Amino acid sequence: FECGYGCSDHASWNQAGFRSAMAFESDQLEANTHIHSPEDTVATLDFNHMLEFSKLAVAFAYEVGNAKTS
């Protein structure tokens, strides 16, 4: 997907020649209508979703950390 402004810190790393990835909790940046807004508070968080996404992030870090380089 395209975000139109560099997406996140990973874009700067990628432009500098480092392999990078952007893990995001949805296939669309607009899926969370509260993100980066005044409504982005603890009251609007989905803790069950955060737990599942955290499991994915840990698995990703493990895989990247154990990747064999050629």
XYZ file of N, CA, C and O in Angstrom:
280
model
N 0.842 -1.187 0.000
C 0.000 0.000 0.000
C 0.874 1.232 0.000
O 2.021 1.188 0.366
N 0.332 2.337 -0.419
C 1.066 3.597 -0.456
C 0.493 4.545 0.571
O -0.703 4.622 0.754
N 1.368 5.275 1.237
C 0.882 6.249 2.209
C 1.095 7.677 1.734
O 0.475 8.578 2.231
N 2.006 7.875 0.801
C 2.177 9.189 0.211
C 3.120 10.130 0.942
O 3.349 11.234 0.492
N 3.664 9.737 2.080
C 4.561 10.652 2.779
C 5.774 9.951 3.385
O 6.439 10.503 4.239
N 6.095 8.762 2.981
C 7.249 8.052 3.517
C 6.873 6.997 4.528
O 7.723 6.250 4.992
N 5.632 6.933 4.900
C 5.038 5.914 5.782
C 5.537 5.941 7.217
O 4.762 6.038 8.124
N 6.802 5.815 7.439
C 7.314 5.751 8.807
C 8.834 5.793 8.758
O 9.425 6.004 7.699
N 9.454 5.548 9.891
C 10.913 5.576 9.957
C 11.557 4.578 9.009
O 12.682 4.775 8.568
N 10.857 3.501 8.700
C 11.457 2.484 7.832
C 11.801 3.044 6.452
O 12.759 2.610 5.833
N 11.063 4.021 5.985
C 11.324 4.593 4.661
C 12.695 5.263 4.618
O 13.440 5.114 3.645
N 13.059 5.973 5.667
C 14.371 6.627 5.729
C 15.490 5.596 5.752
O 16.515 5.759 5.078
N 15.310 4.524 6.514
C 16.325 3.463 6.556
C 16.471 2.814 5.187
O 17.585 2.552 4.727
N 15.341 2.553 4.550
C 15.361 1.929 3.226
C 16.084 2.826 2.218
O 16.902 2.356 1.430
N 15.822 4.117 2.238
C 16.479 5.051 1.325
C 17.977 5.123 1.583
O 18.755 5.395 0.674
N 18.395 4.858 2.824
C 19.816 4.879 3.170
C 20.512 3.557 2.845
O 21.696 3.399 3.099
N 19.758 2.597 2.278
C 20.352 1.331 1.860
C 20.241 0.194 2.844
O 20.814 -0.871 2.634
N 19.499 0.394 3.929
C 19.308 -0.666 4.915
C 17.984 -1.368 4.652
O 16.978 -0.722 4.367
N 17.987 -2.699 4.763
C 16.739 -3.436 4.629
C 15.830 -3.061 5.785
O 16.277 -2.930 6.923
N 14.567 -2.850 5.509
C 13.644 -2.432 6.559
C 12.244 -2.941 6.260
O 11.942 -3.362 5.150
N 11.416 -2.891 7.274
C 10.025 -3.319 7.135
C 9.159 -2.440 8.024
O 9.629 -1.867 9.008
N 7.907 -2.355 7.662
C 6.949 -1.604 8.474
C 5.817 -2.548 8.861
O 4.972 -2.889 8.044
N 5.852 -2.972 10.085
C 4.746 -3.804 10.582
C 3.601 -2.870 10.961
O 3.799 -1.880 11.646
N 2.418 -3.195 10.476
C 1.253 -2.361 10.769
C 0.081 -3.265 11.055
O -0.035 -4.345 10.475
N -0.798 -2.856 11.928
C -1.853 -3.734 12.402
C -3.041 -3.884 11.458
O -4.035 -4.476 11.802
N -2.939 -3.361 10.263
C -4.046 -3.429 9.313
C -3.501 -3.352 7.902
O -2.365 -2.945 7.693
N -4.316 -3.720 6.934
C -3.883 -3.596 5.540
C -4.148 -2.205 4.985
O -3.838 -1.919 3.848
N -4.730 -1.343 5.798
C -5.008 0.032 5.374
C -4.644 0.990 6.502
O -4.987 0.748 7.659
N -3.964 2.076 6.171
C -3.606 3.053 7.203
C -4.838 3.698 7.825
O -4.788 4.174 8.949
N -5.953 3.701 7.120
C -7.163 4.359 7.615
C -8.020 3.450 8.490
O -9.084 3.842 8.943
N -7.597 2.219 8.742
C -8.418 1.270 9.488
C -8.696 1.747 10.913
O -9.768 1.526 11.449
N -7.729 2.387 11.549
C -7.919 2.935 12.883
C -8.188 4.421 12.725
O -7.275 5.214 12.525
N -9.434 4.807 12.849
C -9.807 6.210 12.636
C -9.350 7.123 13.766
O -9.424 8.339 13.637
N -8.879 6.550 14.867
C -8.443 7.363 16.006
C -6.947 7.669 15.986
O -6.504 8.579 16.686
N -6.167 6.929 15.212
C -4.716 7.054 15.256
C -4.276 8.469 14.878
O -4.813 9.089 13.958
N -3.356 8.999 15.665
C -2.790 10.341 15.474
C -3.858 11.434 15.471
O -3.786 12.393 14.710
N -4.845 11.267 16.321
C -5.890 12.278 16.459
C -6.138 12.521 17.953
O -5.639 11.773 18.798
N -6.915 13.532 18.305
C -7.230 13.768 19.718
C -7.959 12.588 20.374
O -7.929 12.424 21.583
N -8.604 11.738 19.565
C -9.314 10.569 20.093
C -8.391 9.365 20.285
O -8.832 8.295 20.690
N -7.096 9.518 20.006
C -6.119 8.434 20.150
C -5.724 8.340 21.621
O -4.678 8.816 22.044
N -6.612 7.742 22.412
C -6.435 7.648 23.861
C -6.554 6.187 24.304
O -6.951 5.315 23.527
N -6.249 5.937 25.547
C -6.362 4.582 26.096
C -7.790 4.055 25.943
O -8.000 2.865 25.697
N -8.764 4.926 26.023
C -10.165 4.498 25.922
C -10.501 3.894 24.559
O -11.435 3.099 24.448
N -9.743 4.250 23.521
C -10.057 3.739 22.177
C -9.141 2.591 21.751
O -9.200 2.149 20.610
N -8.302 2.109 22.657
C -7.390 1.012 22.333
C -8.101 -0.338 22.402
O -8.989 -0.549 23.219
N -7.676 -1.255 21.559
C -8.185 -2.625 21.557
C -7.054 -3.514 22.084
O -6.160 -3.912 21.339
N -7.087 -3.822 23.372
C -5.991 -4.552 24.001
C -5.865 -5.984 23.488
O -4.758 -6.519 23.411
N -6.964 -6.623 23.124
C -6.880 -7.964 22.540
C -6.153 -7.921 21.203
O -5.323 -8.772 20.904
N -6.459 -6.918 20.408
C -5.779 -6.752 19.120
C -4.293 -6.453 19.344
O -3.436 -6.979 18.637
N -3.994 -5.631 20.336
C -2.605 -5.303 20.641
C -1.820 -6.552 21.040
O -0.660 -6.719 20.649
N -2.458 -7.453 21.792
C -1.795 -8.691 22.192
C -1.452 -9.538 20.966
O -0.323 -10.017 20.826
N -2.413 -9.699 20.059
C -2.165 -10.495 18.858
C -1.092 -9.856 17.978
O -0.237 -10.539 17.426
N -1.121 -8.540 17.837
C -0.114 -7.850 17.039
C 1.258 -7.971 17.699
O 2.269 -8.134 17.018
N 1.315 -7.922 19.018
C 2.585 -8.078 19.737
C 3.180 -9.452 19.502
O 4.398 -9.597 19.353
N 2.341 -10.485 19.456
C 2.826 -11.833 19.156
C 3.459 -11.870 17.771
O 4.518 -12.478 17.580
N 2.818 -11.212 16.821
C 3.360 -11.142 15.465
C 4.694 -10.407 15.458
O 5.652 -10.844 14.816
N 4.788 -9.304 16.182
C 6.025 -8.520 16.222
C 7.172 -9.326 16.830
O 8.300 -9.288 16.327
N 6.901 -10.072 17.888
C 7.944 -10.894 18.514
C 8.388 -11.991 17.552
O 9.590 -12.250 17.402
N 7.442 -12.636 16.879
C 7.790 -13.683 15.917
C 8.622 -13.110 14.772
O 9.601 -13.729 14.327
N 8.256 -11.937 14.295
C 9.001 -11.282 13.216
C 10.433 -10.976 13.668
O 11.393 -11.255 12.958
N 10.575 -10.418 14.855
C 11.911 -10.098 15.375
C 12.755 -11.359 15.535
O 13.948 -11.361 15.214
N 12.137 -12.434 15.986
C 12.856 -13.700 16.128
C 13.342 -14.194 14.769
O 14.499 -14.585 14.621
N 12.459 -14.178 13.780
C 12.827 -14.648 12.444
C 13.947 -13.785 11.836
O 14.904 -14.307 11.268
N 13.827 -12.486 11.955
C 14.852 -11.589 11.410
C 16.178 -11.791 12.147
O 17.248 -11.823 11.535
N 16.104 -11.953 13.455
C 17.305 -12.137 14.249
C 18.031 -13.450 13.976
O 19.224 -13.568 14.214
N 17.311 -14.419 13.475
C 17.902 -15.730 13.197
C 18.046 -16.004 11.716
O 18.312 -17.136 11.328
N 17.872 -14.983 10.892
C 17.988 -15.174 9.437
C 19.432 -15.475 9.065
O 20.367 -14.873 9.598
N 19.579 -16.391 8.152
C 20.916 -16.713 7.652
C 21.221 -15.779 6.488
O 20.390 -15.543 5.627
N 22.395 -15.218 6.506
C 22.813 -14.348 5.413
C 23.743 -15.137 4.494
O 24.465 -16.023 4.925
N 23.717 -14.811 3.220
C 24.558 -15.546 2.278
C 25.858 -14.848 2.007
O 26.130 -13.777 2.381
